[in-house]
Short mmCIF file of C-alpha atoms in Angstrom, two decimals:
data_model
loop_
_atom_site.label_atom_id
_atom_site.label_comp_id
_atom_site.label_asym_id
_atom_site.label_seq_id
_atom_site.Cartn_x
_atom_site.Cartn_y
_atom_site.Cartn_z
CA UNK A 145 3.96 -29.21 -20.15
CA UNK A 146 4.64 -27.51 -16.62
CA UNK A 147 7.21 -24.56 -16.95
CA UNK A 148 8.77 -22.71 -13.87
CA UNK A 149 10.32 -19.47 -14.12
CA UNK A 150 11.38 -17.96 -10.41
CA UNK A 151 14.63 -15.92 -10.95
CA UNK A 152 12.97 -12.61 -10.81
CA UNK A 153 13.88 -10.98 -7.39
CA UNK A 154 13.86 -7.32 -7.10
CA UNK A 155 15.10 -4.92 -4.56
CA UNK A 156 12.94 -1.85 -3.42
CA UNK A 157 14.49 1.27 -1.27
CA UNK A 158 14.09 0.36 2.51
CA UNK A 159 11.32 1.57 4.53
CA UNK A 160 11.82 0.12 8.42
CA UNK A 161 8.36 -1.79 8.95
CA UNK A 162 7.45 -5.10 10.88
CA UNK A 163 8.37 -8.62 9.60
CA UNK A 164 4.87 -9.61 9.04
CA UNK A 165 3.02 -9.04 5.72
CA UNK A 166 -0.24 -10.40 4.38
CA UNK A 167 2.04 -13.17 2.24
CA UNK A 168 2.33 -14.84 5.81
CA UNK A 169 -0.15 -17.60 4.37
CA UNK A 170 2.43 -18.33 1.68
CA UNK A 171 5.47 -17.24 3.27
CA UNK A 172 7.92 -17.72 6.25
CA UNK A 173 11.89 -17.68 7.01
CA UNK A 174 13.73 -20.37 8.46
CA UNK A 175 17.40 -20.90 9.21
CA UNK A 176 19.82 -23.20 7.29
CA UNK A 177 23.36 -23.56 9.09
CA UNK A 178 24.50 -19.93 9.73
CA UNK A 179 22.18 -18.77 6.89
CA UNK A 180 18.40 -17.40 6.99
CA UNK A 181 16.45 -18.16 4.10
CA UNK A 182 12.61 -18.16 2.94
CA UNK A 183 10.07 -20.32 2.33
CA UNK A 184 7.46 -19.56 -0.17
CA UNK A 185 4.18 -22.10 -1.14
CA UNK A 186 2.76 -21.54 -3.86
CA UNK A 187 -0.54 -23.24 -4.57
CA UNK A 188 -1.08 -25.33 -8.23
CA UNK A 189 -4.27 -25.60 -10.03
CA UNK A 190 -4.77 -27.79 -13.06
CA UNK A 191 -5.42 -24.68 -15.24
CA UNK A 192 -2.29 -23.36 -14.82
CA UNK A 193 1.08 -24.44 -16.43
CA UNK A 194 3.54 -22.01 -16.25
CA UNK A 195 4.76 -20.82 -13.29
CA UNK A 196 6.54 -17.33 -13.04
CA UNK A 197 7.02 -16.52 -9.90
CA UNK A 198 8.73 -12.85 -8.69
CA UNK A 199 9.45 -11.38 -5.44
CA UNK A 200 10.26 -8.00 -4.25
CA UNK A 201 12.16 -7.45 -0.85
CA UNK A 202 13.20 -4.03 0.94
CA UNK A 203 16.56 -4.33 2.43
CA UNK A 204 19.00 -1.69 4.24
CA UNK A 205 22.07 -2.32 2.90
CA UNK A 206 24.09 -1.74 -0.62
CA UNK A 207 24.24 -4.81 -3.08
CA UNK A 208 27.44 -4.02 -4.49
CA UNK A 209 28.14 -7.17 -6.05
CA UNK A 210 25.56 -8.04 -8.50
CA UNK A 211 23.61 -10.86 -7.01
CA UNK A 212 20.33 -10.87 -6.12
CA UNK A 213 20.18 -13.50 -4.48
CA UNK A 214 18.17 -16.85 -5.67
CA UNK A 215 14.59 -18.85 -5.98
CA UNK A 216 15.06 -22.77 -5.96
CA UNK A 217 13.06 -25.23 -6.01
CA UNK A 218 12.87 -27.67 -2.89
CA UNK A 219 12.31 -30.76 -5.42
CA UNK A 220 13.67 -31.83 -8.49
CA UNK A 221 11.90 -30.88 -11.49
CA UNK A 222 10.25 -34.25 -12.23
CA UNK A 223 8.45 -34.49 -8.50
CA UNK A 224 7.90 -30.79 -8.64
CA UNK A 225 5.74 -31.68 -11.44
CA UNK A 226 3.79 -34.80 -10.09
CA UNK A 227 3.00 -32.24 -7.18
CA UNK A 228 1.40 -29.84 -9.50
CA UNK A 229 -0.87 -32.46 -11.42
CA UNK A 230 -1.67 -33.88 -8.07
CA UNK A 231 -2.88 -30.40 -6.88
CA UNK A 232 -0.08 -30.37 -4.68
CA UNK A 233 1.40 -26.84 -3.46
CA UNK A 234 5.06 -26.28 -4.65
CA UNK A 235 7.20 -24.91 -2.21
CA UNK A 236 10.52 -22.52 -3.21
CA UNK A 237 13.62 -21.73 -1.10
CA UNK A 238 14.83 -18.16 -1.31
CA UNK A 239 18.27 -17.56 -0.69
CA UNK A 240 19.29 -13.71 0.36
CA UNK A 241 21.85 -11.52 -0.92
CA UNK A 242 22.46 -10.10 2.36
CA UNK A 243 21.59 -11.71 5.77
CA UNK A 244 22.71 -8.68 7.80
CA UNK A 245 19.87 -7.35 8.07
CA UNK A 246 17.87 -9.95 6.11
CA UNK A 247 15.48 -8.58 3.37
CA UNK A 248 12.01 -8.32 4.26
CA UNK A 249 9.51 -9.17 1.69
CA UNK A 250 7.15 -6.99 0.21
CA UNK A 251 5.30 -8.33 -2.36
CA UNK A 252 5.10 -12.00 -4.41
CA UNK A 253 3.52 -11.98 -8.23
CA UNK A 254 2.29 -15.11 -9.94
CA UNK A 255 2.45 -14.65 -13.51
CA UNK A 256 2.51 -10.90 -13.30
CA UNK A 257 -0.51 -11.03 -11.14
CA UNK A 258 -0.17 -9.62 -7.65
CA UNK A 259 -0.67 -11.72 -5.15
CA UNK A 260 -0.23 -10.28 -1.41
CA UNK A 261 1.29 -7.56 -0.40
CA UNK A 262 1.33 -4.31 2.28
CA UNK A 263 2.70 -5.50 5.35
CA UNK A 264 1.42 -3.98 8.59
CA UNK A 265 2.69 -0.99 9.60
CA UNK A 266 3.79 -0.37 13.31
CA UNK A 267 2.12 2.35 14.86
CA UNK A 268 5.01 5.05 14.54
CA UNK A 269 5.32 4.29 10.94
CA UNK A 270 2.65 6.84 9.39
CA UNK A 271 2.42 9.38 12.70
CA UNK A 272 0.39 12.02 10.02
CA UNK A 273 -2.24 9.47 9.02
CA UNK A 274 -5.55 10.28 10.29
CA UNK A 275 -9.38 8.36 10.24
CA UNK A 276 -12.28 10.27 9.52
CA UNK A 277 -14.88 8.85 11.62
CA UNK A 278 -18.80 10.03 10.50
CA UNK A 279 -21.32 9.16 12.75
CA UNK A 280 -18.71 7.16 14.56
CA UNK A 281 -17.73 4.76 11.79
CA UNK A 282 -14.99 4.88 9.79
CA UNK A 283 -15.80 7.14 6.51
CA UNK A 284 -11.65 8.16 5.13
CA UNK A 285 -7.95 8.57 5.76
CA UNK A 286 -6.69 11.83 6.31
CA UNK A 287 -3.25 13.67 6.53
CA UNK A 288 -2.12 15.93 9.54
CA UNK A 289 -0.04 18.98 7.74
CA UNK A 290 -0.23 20.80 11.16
CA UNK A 291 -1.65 21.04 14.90
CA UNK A 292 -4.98 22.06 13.67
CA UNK A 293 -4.89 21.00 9.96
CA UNK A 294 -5.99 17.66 7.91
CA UNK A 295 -6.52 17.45 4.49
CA UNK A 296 -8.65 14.84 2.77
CA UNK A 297 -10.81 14.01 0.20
CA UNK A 298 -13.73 16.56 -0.70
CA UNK A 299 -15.99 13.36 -1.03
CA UNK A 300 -15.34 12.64 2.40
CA UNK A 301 -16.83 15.50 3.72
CA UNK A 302 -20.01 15.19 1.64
CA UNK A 303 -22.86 13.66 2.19
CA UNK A 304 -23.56 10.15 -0.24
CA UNK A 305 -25.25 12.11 -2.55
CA UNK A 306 -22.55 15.11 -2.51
CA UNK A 307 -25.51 17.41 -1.82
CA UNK A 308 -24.63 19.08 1.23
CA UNK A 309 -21.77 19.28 3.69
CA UNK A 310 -21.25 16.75 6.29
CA UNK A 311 -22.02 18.43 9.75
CA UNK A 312 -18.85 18.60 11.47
CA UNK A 313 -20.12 18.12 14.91
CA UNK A 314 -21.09 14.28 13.97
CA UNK A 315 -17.38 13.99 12.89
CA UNK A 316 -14.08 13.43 14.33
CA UNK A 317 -10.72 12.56 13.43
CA UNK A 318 -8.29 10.07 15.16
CA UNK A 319 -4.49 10.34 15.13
CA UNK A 320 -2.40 7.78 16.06
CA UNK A 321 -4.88 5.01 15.50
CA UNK A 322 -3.74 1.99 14.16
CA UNK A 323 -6.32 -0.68 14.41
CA UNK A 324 -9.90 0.81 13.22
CA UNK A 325 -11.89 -1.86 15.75
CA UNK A 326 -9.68 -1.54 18.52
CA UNK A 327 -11.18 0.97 21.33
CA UNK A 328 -8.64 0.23 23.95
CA UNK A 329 -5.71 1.52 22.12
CA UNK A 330 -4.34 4.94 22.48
CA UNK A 331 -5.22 7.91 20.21
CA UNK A 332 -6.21 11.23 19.60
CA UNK A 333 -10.01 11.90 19.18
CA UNK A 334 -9.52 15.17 17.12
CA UNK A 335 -13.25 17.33 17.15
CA UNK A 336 -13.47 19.27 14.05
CA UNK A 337 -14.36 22.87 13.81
CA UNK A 338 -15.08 22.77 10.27
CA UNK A 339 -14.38 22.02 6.74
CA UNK A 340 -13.70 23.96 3.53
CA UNK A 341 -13.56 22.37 0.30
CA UNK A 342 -11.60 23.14 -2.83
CA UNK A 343 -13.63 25.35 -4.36
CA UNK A 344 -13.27 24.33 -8.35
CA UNK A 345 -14.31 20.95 -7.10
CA UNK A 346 -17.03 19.75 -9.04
CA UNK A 347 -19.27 17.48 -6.62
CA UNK A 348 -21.40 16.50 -9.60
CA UNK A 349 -18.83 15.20 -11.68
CA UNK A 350 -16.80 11.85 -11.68
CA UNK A 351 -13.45 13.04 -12.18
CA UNK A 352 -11.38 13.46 -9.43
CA UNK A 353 -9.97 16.82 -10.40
CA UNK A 354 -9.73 19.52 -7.59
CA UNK A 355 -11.03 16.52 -4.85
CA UNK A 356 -9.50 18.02 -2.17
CA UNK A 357 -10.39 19.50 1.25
CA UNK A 358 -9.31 20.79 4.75
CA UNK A 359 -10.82 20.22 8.22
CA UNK A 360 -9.91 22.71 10.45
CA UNK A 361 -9.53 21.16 14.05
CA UNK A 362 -11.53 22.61 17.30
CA UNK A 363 -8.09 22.45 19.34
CA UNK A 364 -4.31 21.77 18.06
CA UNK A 365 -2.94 18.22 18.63
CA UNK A 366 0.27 17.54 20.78
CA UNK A 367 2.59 15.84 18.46
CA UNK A 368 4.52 12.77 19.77
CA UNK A 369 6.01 10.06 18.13
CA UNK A 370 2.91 8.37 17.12
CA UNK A 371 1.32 11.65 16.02
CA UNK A 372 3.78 14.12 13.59
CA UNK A 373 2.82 16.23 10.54
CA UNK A 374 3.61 14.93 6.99
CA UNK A 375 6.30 17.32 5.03
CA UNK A 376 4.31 18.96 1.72
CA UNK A 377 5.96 18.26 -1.32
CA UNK A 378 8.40 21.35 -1.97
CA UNK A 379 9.93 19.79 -5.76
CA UNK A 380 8.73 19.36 -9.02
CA UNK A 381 4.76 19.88 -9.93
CA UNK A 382 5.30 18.42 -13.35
CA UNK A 383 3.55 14.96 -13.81
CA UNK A 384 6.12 14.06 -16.05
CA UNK A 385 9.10 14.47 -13.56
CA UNK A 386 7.31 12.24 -11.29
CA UNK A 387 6.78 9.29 -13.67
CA UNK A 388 8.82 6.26 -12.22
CA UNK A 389 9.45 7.42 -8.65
CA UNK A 390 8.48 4.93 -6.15
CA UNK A 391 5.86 6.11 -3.66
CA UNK A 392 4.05 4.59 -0.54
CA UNK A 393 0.78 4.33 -0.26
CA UNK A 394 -0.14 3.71 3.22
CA UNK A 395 -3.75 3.58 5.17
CA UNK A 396 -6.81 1.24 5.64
CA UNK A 397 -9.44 -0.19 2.71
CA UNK A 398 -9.96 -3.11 0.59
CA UNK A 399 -7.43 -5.74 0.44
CA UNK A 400 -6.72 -8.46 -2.20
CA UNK A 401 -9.02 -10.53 -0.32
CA UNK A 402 -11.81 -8.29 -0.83
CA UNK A 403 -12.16 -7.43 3.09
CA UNK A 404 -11.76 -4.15 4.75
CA UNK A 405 -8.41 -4.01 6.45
CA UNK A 406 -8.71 -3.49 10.11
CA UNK A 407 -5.08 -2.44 10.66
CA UNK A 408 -2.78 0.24 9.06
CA UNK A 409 -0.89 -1.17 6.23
CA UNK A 410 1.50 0.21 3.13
CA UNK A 411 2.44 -1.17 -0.37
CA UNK A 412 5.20 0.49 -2.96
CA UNK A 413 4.04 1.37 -5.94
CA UNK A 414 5.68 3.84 -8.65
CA UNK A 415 3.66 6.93 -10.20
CA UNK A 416 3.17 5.82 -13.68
CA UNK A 417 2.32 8.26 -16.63
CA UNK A 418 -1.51 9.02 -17.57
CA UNK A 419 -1.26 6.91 -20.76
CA UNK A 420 0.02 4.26 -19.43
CA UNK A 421 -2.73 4.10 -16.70
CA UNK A 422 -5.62 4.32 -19.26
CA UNK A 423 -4.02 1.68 -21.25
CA UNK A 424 -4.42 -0.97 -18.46
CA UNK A 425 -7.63 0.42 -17.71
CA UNK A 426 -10.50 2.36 -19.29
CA UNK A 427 -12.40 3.61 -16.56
CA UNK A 428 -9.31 5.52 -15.49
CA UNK A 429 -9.95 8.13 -18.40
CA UNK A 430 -12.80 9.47 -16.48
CA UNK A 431 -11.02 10.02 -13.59
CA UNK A 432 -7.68 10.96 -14.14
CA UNK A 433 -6.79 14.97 -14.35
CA UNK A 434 -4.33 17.54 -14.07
CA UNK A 435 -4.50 17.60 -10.66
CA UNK A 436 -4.08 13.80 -9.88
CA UNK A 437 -1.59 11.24 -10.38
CA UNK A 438 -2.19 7.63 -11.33
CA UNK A 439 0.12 4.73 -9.38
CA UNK A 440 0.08 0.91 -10.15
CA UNK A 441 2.24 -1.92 -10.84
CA UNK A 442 3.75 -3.32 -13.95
CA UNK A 443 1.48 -5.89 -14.33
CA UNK A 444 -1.62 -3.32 -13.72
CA UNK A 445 -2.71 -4.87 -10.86
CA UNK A 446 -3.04 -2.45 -7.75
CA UNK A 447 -5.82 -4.41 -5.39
CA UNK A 448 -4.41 -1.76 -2.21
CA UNK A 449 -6.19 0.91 -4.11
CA UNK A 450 -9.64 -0.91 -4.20
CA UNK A 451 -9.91 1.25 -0.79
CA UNK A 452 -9.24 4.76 -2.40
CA UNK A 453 -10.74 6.91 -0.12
CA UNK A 454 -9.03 5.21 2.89
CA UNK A 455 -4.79 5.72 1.45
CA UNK A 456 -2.57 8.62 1.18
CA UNK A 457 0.34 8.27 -1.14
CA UNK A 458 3.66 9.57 -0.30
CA UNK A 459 6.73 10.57 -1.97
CA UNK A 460 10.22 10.14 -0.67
CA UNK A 461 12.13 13.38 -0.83
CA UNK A 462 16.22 13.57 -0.31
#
């Protein structure tokens, strides 16, 4: 027996960003009348017979009145079914809430598993994010906190076998970039003077705790709007007052496809509490710490953070 459950649509806080996400394989928005909608395909295998399908969209308005909006089916039940045993892809209309602006989607789960997400960011979107370039390919992210000043990961700046420091001169940072293969574009090739590492940070060990360092840049950058420090958190240090809050976690790395993303991307994800984390995975005990938090969807699937050492995660603060 096929079962289809689609009413799930949730709302996330707006963040301005492009119309484009990596669900443009599955997804697309076409007009009705006076009324934009979406189209979403979702593929069928023989394996599977219960559908649940949720969507999240970020929108910039207030919905006042309750609704949500709504997932429908573009068939009737009967030859929605005969698609599914033939293989076929079933295809669902989304109505909108709002259409001024329309909702832009975020993220589409398949039976609580994620399936795309992270839409690409334009290039003003994340001015403080930085690439750490080693040997003139790309090594880790990095977050501008001044002119001269990006921190990053203390495993970035060590060699593979965390033995010795990194020599600075074969490093570099750029600002501004947005496409890691893309030459032609315009950035800031930052030299770096040097690095300093958090000194309680145990290169030897696996844990995460005190992973943490500075590079100190030969020159200060000119800040434009493609190129801005990010504001250090000034609120509450206490895990457990961060526990639900809904961060971004923007940069390059590993997709949900398993490939390296070329261009800067984001996802929302909320800070979740350290037992919760372990709980959908194991191998989180060994890294988690005082000094770290652990983000993820409901469903514990967080592909964007197969590329750890390439994302920063931020906080919104108002």
């Amino acid at each position: 027996m096929w079962k289809f459950c689609f009413t799930y649509i949730a709302f996330l806080p707006f963040v301005s960003l492009s119309n484009q996400t990596s669900c443009d394989h599955l997804w697309k928005y076409v007009r009705e009348g006076n009324e934009v909608q979406g189209l979403l395909k979702q593929d069928t295998s023989p394996a599977i017979s219960v559908y649940k399908i949720k969507l999240e969209f970020s929108v910039a308005a207030k919905l006042n009145s309750g609704y949500f909006g709504e997932i429908l089916l573009t068939k009737n039940a009967e030859n929605t079914v005969i698609d599914a045993i033939r293989g076929q892809p079933i295809i669902y209309r989304v109505r909108f809430p709002v259409q001024n602006p329309v909702p832009k989607l975020t993220a589409v789960y398949l039976n609580d598993r994620l399936m795309c997400t992270g839409p690409p960011a334009k290039r003003s979107d994340f001015p403080w994010l930085a690439s750490l370039f080693y040997k003139n390919e790309f090594n880790c992210g990095g977050t501008l906190i001044s002119q001269k000043i990006i921190v990053t990961a203390a495993y970035c700046v060590r060699d593979k076998q965390r033995l010795a420091m990194k020599n600075s001169r074969d490093s570099e940072f750029h600002i501004g970039d947005f496409n890691l293969n893309d030459l032609n574009e315009r950035f800031i090739n930052a030299k770096i003077e040097n690095f300093a590492v958090y000194p309680k940070w145990n290169p030897q060990e696996v844990r995460f705790d005190g992973d943490i360092a500075i590079a100190v840049l030969s020159r200060p950058v000119e800040f434009s709007d493609n190129v801005r420090p990010l504001c250090i958190w000034q609120h509450s240090q206490t895990h457990s007052d961060l526990v639900g809050k809904k961060g971004i976690i923007a940069g390059y790395g590993i997709t949900e496809t398993g490939k390296v993303s070329e261009d800067l991307k984001y996802v929302d994800l909320p800070v979740v509490d350290d037992d919760t984390c372990i709980q959908k995975n194991q191998a989180f005990a060994e890294i988690t710490s005082s000094s770290n938090f652990c983000v993820g969807d409901q469903s514990g699937n967080s592909p964007w953070l197969n590329g750890i050492q390439s994302w920063q995660s931020l906080l919104p603060s108002w």
